[in-house]
mmCIF file of C-alpha atoms and ligand atoms in Angstrom:
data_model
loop_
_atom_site.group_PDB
_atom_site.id
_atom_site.type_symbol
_atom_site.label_atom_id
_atom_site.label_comp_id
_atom_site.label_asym_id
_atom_site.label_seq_id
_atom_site.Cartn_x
_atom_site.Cartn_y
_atom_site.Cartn_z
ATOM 1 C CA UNK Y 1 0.000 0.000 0.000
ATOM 2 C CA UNK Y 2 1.378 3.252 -0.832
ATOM 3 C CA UNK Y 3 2.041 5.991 1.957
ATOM 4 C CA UNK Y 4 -0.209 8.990 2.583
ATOM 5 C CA UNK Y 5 1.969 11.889 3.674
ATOM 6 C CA UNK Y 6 0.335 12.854 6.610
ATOM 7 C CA UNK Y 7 -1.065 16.814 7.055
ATOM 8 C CA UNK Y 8 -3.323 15.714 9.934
ATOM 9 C CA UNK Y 9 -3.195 16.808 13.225
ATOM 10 C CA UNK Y 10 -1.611 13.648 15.014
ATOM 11 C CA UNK Y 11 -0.536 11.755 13.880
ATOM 12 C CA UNK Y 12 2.317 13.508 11.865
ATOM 13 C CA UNK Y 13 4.494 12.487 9.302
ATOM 14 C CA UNK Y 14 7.524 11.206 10.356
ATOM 15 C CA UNK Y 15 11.420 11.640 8.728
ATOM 16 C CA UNK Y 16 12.817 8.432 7.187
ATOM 17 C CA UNK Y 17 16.172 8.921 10.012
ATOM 18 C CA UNK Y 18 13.929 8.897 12.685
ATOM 19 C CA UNK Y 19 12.287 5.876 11.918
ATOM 20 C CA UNK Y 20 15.462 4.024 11.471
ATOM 21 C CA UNK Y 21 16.666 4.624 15.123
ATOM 22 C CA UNK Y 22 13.420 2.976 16.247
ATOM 23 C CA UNK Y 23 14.924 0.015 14.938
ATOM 24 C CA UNK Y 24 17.778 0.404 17.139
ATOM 25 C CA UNK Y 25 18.944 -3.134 19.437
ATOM 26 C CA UNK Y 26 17.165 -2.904 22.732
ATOM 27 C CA UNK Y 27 18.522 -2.032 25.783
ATOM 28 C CA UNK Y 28 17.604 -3.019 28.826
ATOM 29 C CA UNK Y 29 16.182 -0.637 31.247
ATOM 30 C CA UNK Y 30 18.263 -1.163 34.255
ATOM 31 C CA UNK Y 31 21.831 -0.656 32.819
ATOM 32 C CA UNK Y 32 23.853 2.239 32.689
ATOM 33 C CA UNK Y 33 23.505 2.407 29.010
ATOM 34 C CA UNK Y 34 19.970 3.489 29.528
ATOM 35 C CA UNK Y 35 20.394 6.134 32.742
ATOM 36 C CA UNK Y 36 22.551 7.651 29.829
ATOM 37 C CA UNK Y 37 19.822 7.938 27.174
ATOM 38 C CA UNK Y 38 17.568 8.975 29.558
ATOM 39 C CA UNK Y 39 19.710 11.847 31.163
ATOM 40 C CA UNK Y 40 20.476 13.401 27.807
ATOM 41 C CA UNK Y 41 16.724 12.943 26.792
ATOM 42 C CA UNK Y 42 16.174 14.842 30.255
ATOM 43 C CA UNK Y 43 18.448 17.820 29.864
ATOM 44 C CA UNK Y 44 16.974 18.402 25.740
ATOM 45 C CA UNK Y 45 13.729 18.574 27.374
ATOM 46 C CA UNK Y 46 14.522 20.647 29.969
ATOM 47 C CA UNK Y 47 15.986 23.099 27.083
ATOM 48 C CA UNK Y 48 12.826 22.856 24.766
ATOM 49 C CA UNK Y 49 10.669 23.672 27.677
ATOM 50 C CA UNK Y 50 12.728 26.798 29.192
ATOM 51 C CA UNK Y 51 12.567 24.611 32.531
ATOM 52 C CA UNK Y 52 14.922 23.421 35.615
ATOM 53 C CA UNK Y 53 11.715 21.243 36.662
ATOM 54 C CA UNK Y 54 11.606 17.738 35.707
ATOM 55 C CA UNK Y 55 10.331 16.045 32.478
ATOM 56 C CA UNK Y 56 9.111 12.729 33.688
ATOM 57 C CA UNK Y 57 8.899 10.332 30.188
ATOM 58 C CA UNK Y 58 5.167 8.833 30.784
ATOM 59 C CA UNK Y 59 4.885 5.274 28.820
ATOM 60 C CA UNK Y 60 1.519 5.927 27.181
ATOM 61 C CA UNK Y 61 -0.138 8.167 24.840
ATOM 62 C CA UNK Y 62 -1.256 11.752 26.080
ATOM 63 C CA UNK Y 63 -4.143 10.862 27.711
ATOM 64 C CA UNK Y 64 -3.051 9.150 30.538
ATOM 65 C CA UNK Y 65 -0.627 12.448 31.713
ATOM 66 C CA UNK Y 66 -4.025 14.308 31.581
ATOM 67 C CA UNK Y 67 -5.029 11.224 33.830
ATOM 68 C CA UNK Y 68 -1.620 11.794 35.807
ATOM 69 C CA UNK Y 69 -2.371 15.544 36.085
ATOM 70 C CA UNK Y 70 -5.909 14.865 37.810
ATOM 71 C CA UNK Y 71 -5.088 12.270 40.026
ATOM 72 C CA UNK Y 72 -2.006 13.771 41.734
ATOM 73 C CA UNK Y 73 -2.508 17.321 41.835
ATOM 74 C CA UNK Y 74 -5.808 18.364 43.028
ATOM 75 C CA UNK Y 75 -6.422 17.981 47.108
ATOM 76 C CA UNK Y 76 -9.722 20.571 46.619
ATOM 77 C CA UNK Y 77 -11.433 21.077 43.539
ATOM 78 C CA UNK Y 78 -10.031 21.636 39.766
ATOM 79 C CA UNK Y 79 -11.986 23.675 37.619
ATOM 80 C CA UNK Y 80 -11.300 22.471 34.100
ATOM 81 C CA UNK Y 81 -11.351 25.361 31.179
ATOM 82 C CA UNK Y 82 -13.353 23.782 28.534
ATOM 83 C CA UNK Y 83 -13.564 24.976 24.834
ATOM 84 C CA UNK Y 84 -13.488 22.025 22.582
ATOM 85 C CA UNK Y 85 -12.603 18.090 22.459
ATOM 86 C CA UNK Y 86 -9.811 17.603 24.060
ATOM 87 C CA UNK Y 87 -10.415 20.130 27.038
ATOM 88 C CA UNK Y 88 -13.580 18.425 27.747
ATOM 89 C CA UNK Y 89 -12.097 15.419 27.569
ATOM 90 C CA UNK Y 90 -10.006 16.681 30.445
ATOM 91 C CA UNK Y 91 -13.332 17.294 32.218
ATOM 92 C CA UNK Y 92 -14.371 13.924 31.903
ATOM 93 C CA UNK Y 93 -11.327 12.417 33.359
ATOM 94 C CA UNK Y 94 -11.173 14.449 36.504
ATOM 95 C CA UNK Y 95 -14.807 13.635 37.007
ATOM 96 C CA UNK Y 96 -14.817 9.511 36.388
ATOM 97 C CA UNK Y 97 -11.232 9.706 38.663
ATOM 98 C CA UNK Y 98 -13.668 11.082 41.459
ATOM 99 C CA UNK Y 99 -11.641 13.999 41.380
ATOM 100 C CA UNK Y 100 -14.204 17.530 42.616
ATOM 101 C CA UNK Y 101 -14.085 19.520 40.118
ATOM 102 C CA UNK Y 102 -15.987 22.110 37.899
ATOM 103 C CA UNK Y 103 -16.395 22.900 34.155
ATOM 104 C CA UNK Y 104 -15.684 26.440 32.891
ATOM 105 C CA UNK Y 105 -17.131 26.370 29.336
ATOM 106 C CA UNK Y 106 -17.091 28.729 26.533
ATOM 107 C CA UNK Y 107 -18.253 28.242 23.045
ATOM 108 C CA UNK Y 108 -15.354 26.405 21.041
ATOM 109 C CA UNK Y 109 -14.988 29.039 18.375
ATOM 110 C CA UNK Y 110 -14.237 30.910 21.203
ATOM 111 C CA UNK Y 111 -11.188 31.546 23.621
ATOM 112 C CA UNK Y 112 -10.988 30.847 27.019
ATOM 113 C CA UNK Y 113 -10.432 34.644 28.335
ATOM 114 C CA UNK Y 114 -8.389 35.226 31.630
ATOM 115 C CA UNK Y 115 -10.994 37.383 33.259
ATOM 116 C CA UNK Y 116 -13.021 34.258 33.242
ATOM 117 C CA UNK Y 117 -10.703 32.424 34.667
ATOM 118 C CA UNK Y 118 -9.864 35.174 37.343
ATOM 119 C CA UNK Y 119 -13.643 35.545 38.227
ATOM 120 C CA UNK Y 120 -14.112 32.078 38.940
ATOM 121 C CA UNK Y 121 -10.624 31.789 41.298
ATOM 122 C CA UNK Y 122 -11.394 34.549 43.290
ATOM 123 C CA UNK Y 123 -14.371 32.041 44.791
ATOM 124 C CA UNK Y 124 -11.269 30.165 46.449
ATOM 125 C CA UNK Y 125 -13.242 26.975 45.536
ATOM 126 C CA UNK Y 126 -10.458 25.666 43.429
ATOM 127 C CA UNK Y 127 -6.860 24.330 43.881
ATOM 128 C CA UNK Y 128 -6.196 23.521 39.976
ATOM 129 C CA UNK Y 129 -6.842 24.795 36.779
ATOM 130 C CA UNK Y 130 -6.509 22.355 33.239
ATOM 131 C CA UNK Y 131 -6.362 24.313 30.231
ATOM 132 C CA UNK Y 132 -5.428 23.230 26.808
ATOM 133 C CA UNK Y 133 -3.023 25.536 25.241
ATOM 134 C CA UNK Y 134 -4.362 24.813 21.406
ATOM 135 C CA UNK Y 135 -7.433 22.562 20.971
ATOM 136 C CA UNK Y 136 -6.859 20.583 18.318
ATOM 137 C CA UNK Y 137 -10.880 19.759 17.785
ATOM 138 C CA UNK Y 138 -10.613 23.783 16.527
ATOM 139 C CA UNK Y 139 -7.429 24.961 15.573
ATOM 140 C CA UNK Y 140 -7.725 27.881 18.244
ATOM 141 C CA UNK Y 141 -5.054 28.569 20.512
ATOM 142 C CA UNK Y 142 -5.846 29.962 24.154
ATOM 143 C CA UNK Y 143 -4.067 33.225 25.888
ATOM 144 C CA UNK Y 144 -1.935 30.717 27.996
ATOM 145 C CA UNK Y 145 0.212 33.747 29.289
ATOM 146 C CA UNK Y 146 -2.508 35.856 29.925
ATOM 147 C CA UNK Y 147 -4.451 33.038 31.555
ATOM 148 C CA UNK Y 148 -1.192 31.979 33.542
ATOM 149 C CA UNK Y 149 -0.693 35.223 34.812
ATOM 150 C CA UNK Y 150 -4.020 35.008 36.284
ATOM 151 C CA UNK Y 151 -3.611 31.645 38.027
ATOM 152 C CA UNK Y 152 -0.148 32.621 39.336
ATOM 153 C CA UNK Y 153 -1.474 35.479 41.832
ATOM 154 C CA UNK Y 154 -3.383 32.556 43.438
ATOM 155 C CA UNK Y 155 -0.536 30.724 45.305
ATOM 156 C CA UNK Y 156 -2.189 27.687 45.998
ATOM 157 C CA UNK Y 157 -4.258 27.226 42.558
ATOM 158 C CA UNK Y 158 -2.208 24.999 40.036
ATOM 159 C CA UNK Y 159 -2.124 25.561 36.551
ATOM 160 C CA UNK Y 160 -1.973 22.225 34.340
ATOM 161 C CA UNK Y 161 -1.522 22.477 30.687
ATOM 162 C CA UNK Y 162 -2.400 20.454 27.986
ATOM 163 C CA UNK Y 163 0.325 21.375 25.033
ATOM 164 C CA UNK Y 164 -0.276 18.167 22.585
ATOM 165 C CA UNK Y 165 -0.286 19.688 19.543
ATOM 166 C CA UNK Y 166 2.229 22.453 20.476
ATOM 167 C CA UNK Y 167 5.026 21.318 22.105
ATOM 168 C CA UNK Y 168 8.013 21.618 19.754
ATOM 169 C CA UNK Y 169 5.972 24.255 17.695
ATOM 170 C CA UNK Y 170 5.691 27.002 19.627
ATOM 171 C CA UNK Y 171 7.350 28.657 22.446
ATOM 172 C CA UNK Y 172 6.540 27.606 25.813
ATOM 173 C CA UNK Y 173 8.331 28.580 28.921
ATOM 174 C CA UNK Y 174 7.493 26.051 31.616
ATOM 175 C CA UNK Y 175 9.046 28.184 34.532
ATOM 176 C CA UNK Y 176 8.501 32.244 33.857
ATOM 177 C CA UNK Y 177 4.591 31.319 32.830
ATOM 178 C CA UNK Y 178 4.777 28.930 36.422
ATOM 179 C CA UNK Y 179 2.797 25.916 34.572
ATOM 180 C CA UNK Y 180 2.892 23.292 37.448
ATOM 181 C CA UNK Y 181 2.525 20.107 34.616
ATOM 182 C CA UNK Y 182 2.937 20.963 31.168
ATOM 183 C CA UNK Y 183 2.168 17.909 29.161
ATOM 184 C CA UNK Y 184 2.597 16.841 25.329
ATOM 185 C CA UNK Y 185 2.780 13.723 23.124
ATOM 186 C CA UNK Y 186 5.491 13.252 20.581
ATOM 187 C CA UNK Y 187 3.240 12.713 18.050
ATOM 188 C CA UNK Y 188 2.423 15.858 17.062
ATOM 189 C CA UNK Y 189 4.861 18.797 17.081
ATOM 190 C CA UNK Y 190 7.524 16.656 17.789
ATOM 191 C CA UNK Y 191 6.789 14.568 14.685
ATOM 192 C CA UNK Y 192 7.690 11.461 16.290
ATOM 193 C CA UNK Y 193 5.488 8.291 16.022
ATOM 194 C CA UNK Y 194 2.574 8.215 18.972
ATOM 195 C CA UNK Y 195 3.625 5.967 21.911
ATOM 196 C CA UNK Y 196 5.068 8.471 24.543
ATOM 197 C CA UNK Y 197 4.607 11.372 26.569
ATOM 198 C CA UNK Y 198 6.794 14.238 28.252
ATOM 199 C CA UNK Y 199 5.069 16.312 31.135
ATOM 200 C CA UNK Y 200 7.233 18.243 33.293
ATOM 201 C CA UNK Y 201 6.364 18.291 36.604
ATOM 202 C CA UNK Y 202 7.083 21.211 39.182
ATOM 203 C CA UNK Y 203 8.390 20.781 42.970
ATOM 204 C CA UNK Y 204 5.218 21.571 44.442
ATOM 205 C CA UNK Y 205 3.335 19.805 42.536
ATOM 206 C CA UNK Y 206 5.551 16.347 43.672
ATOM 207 C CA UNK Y 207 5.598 17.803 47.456
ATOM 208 C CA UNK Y 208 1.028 17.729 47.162
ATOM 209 C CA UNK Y 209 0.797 14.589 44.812
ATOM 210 C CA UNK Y 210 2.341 12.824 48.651
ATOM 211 C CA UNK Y 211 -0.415 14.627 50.554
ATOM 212 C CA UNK Y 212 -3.232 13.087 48.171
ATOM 213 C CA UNK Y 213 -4.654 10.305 49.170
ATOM 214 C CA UNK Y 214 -3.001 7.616 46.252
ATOM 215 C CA UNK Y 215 -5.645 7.489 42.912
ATOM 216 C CA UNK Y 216 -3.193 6.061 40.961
ATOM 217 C CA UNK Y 217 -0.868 3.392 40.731
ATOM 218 C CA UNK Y 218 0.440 3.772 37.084
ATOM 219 C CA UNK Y 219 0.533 7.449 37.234
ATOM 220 C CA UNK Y 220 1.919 7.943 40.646
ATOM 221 C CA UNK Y 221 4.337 10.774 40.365
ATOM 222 C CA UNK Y 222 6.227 10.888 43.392
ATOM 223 C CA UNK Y 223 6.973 7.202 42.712
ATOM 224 C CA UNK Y 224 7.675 8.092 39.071
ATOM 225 C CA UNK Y 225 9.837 10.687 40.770
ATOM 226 C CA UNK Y 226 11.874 8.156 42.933
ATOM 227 C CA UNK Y 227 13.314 6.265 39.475
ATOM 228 C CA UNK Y 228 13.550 9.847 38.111
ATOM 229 C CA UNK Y 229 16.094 10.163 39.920
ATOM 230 C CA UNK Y 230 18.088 7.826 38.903
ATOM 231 C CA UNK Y 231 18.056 8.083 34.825
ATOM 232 C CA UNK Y 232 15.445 5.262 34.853
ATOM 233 C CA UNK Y 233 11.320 5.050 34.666
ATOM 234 C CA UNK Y 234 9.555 3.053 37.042
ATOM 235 C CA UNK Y 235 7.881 0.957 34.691
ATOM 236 C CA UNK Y 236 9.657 -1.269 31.321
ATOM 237 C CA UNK Y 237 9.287 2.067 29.221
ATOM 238 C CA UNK Y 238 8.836 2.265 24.610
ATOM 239 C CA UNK Y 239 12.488 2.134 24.533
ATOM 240 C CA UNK Y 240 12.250 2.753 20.773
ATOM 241 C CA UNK Y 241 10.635 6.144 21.140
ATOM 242 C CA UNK Y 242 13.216 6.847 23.554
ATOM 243 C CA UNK Y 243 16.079 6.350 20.769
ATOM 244 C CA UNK Y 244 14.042 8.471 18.485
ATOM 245 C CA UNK Y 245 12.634 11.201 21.366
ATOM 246 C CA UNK Y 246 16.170 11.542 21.751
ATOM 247 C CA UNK Y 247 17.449 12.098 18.190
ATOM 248 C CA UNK Y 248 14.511 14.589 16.962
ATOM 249 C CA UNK Y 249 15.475 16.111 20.068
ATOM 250 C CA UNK Y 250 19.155 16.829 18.811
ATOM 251 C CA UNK Y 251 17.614 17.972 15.349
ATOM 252 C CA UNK Y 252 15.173 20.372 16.884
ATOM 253 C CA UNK Y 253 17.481 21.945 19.353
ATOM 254 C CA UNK Y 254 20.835 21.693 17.198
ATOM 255 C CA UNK Y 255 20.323 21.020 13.547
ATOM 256 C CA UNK Y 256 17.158 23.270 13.245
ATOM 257 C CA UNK Y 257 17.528 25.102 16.056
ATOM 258 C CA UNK Y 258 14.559 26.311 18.796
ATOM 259 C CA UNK Y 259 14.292 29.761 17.421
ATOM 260 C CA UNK Y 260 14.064 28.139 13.823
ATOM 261 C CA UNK Y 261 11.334 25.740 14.484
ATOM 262 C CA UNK Y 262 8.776 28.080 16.406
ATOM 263 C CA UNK Y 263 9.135 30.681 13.053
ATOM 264 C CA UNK Y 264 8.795 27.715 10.733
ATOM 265 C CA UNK Y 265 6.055 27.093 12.187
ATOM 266 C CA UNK Y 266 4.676 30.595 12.239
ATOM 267 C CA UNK Y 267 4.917 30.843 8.588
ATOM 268 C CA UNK Y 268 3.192 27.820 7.759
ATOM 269 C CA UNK Y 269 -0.109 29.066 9.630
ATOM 270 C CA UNK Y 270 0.336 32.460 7.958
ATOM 271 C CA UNK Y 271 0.559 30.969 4.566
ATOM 272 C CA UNK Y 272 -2.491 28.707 5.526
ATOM 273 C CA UNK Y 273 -4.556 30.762 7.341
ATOM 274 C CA UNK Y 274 -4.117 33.974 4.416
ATOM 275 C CA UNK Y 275 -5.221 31.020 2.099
ATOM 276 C CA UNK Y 276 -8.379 29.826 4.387
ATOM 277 C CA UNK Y 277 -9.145 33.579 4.571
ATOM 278 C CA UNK Y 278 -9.073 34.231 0.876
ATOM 279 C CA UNK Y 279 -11.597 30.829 -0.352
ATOM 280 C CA UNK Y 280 -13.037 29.740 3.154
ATOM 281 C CA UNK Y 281 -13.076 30.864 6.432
ATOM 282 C CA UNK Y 282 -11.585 29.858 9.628
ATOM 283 C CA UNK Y 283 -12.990 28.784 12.760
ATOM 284 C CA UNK Y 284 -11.608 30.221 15.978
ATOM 285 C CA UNK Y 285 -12.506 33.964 16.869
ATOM 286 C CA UNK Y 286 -9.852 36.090 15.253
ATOM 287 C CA UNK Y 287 -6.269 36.736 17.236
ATOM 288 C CA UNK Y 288 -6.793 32.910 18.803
ATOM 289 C CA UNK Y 289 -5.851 30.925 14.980
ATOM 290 C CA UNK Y 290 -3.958 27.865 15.969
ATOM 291 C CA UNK Y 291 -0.091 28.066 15.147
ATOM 292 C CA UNK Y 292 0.006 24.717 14.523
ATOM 293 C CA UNK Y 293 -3.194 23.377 12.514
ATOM 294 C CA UNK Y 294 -5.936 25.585 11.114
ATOM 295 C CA UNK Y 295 -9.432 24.254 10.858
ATOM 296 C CA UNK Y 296 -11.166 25.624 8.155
ATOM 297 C CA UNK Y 297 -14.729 26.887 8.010
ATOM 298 C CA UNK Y 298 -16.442 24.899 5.275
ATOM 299 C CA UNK Y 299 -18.389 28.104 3.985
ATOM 300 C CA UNK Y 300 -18.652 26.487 0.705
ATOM 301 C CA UNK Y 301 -19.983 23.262 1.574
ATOM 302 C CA UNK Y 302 -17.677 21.147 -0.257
ATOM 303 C CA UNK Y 303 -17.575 17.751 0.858
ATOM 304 C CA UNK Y 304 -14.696 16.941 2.897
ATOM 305 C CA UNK Y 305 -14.769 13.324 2.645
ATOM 306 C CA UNK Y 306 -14.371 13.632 -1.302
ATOM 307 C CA UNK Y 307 -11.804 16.528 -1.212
ATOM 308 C CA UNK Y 308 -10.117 14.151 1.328
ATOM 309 C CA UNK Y 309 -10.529 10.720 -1.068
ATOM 310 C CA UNK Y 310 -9.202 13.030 -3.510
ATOM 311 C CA UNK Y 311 -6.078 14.173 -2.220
ATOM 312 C CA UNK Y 312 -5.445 10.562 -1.168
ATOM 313 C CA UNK Y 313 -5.093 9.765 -4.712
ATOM 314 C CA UNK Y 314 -2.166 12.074 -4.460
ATOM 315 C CA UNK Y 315 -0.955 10.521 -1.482
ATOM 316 C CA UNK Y 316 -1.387 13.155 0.707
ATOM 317 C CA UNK Y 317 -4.191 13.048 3.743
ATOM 318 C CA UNK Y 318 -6.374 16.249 5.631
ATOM 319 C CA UNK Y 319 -8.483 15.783 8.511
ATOM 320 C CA UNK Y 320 -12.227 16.006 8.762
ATOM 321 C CA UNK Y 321 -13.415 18.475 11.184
ATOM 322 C CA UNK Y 322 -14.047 16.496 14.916
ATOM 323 C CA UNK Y 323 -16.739 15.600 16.336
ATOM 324 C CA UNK Y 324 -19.625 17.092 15.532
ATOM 325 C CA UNK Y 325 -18.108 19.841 13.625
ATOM 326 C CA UNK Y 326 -17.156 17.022 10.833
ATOM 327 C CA UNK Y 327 -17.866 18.019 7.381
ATOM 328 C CA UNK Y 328 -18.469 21.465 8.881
ATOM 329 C CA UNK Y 329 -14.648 22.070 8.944
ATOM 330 C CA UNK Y 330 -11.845 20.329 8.098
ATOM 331 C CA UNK Y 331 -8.370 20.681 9.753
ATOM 332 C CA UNK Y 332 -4.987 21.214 7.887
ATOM 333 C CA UNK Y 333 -2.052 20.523 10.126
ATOM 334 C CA UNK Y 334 1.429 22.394 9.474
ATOM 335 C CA UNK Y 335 3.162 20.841 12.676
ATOM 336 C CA UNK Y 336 6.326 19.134 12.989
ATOM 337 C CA UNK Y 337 9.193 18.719 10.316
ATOM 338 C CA UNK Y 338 6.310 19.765 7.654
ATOM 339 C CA UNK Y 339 8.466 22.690 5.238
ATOM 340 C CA UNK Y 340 6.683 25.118 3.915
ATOM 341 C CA UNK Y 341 6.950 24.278 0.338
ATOM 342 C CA UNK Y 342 5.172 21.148 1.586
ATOM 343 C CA UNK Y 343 2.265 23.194 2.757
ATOM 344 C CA UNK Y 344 2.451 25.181 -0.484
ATOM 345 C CA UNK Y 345 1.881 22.111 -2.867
ATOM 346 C CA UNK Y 346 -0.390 20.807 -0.204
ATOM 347 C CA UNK Y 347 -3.101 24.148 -1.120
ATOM 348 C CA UNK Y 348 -1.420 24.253 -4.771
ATOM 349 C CA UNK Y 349 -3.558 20.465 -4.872
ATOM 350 C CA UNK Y 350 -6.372 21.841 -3.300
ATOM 351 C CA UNK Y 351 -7.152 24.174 -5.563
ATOM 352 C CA UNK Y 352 -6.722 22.135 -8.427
ATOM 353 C CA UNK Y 353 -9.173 19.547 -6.803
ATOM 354 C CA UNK Y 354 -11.977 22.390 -6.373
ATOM 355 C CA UNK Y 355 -11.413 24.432 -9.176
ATOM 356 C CA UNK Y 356 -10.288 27.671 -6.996
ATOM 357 C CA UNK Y 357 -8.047 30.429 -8.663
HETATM 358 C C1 PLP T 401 -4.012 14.535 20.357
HETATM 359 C C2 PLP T 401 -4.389 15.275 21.593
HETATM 360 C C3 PLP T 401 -4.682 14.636 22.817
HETATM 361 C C4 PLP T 401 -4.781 13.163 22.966
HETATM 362 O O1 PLP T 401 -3.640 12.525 22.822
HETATM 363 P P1 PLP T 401 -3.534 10.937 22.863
HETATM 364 O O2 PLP T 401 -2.074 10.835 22.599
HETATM 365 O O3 PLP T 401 -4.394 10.403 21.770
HETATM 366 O O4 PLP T 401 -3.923 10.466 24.200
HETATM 367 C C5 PLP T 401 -4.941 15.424 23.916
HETATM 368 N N1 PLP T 401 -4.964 16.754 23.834
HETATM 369 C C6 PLP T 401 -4.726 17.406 22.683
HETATM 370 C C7 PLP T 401 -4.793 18.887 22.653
HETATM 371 C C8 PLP T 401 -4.437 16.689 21.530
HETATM 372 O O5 PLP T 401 -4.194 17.337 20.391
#
């Protein structure tokens, strides 16, 4: 079967280099071969993420650190910012983990606002706050500094953040924004195949996950933190994606270069989002587009799933919008090692599909 290069949101395509090191021999988890590839994993991610806190390597896809997140951190009540899929998702976790907690929605063509968030804090119900930095259901992208600088005049209110499908795309700095857990999967941004998932975890966060009473046993962080600290993971972790977290990590901080990758990345969604402007329209309220992934208003009722089948005669794949906004949007993704002549033939093909000059 021939390949479809991937412009979907997650997965991404992934470089033919970095699938060879997958297929490197294993090693086995214990030896000192291993505490080395997982200390120079460590200090890369500790780089990308403008951090001195810890970036525990969690051995399943994003989900569970949401799960993590939940579980570990919240001793009162968490109010979970909710403006699409994935947020909501969060929602649902805290509440089946029996964690207290409260929804703060807002329509999901629309941002999450700090004064929101602020009005709601100032109760002193709540002890935690999940947001989701970009919402890949949308393609919008929430204030997280704004929104951050909100949570951080509440000294006992953590702030957990969702940053799938931005991690490795855009700038985030862990410590001056104060984001207690800032999670991501590699297989978006990162362009790495799905299977693993960085969160870094701050000091205070391990000192309350020991004063809450134990949810997890999988996700327990201070025991997570225990092999932390000694270059290994508590459980037999996807040693593969650690060989290839660990060279992408060297081409996105050396070869490319941090600085590089958040402006590629920029570019891309201008090109894309000047282009959904001009034959479309785009989802999110304007200022919030999505650096990462645009979903496009379908304001000429095309049919996705044909322009989709389409393009997979060219080998090349979109997303339908999610959820319930399916066939209502669709989403391009320009994440990850996509170039920007990729993205240009991508919407060159498009065009020629539906006839658009
Ligand atoms: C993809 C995604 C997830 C879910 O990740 P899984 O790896 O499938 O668990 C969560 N949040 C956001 C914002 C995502 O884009």
């Amino acid at each position: 079967m021939r390949h479809h290069r991937l412009f979907t949101p997650g997965p991404v395509e992934v470089r033919e280099e970095i699938l060879q090191t997958l297929s490197t021999p294993q090693i086995h988890h214990r030896s000192k071969e291993f505490s080395e590839l997982y200390a120079s994993i460590q200090e890369k991610l500790q780089k990308l993420l403008y951090t001195q806190n810890p970036v525990f390597l969690f051995p399943s896809s994003a989900t569970g650190a949401m799960e993590a997140a939940v579980t570990n951190g919240v001793k009162k009540k968490c109010l979970n910012l909710v403006n699409g899929a994935f947020s909501k998702r969060w929602h649902e976790i805290t509440k089946m983990n029996g964690v207290p907690c409260d929804m703060l929605e807002v329509e999901w063509d629309k941002a999450i606002k700090p004064e929101m968030v602020e009005e709601r804090l100032e109760t002193g119900e709540y002890d935690a706050v999940t947001l989701v930095l970009n919402e890949t259901s949308t393609g919008l992208m929430n204030p997280l500094k704004e929104i951050a600088e909100v949570v951080r005049k509440y000294d006992d209110v953590f702030l957990f953040v969702d940053a799938v499908s931005a991690m490795a795309g855009v700038k985030i700095e862990v410590d001056k924004l104060g984001i207690d857990m800032c999670l991501a999967g590699v297989q978006k941004c990162f362009a790495l195949p799905s299977g693993i998932t960085v969160a870094s975890i701050s000091e205070r966060l391990l000192e309350r996950a020991k004063e809450v009473p134990p949810r997890s046993y999988y996700f327990n962080l201070p025991l997570m933190h225990k092999y932390h600290l000694k270059n290994q993971t508590r459980v037999t972790p996807p040693i593969p994606h650690m060989f290839a977290l660990d060279a992408q990590l060297d081409y996105i901080i050396n070869e490319e270069g941090l600085e590089n990758r958040f402006a590629r990345h920029e570019k891309m969604a201008g090109i894309v989002q000047e282009w959904a402007r001009k034959y479309f329209d785009i989802f999110p309220e304007k200022g919030y587009e999505s650096k990462t992934l645009t979903c496009v208003r379908n304001t000429r009722g095309i049919s996705v799933k044909e322009l989709n089948e389409e393009l997979m005669k060219h080998h090349v794949r979109i997303s339908n919008g999610y959820g319930k906004l399916k066939e209502q949007t669709f989403r391009i993704a320009h994440m990850g090692d996509t170039q920007v002549q990729d993205i240009k033939g991508l919407l060159a093909l498009i065009n020629d599909i539906l006839g658009l000059e």
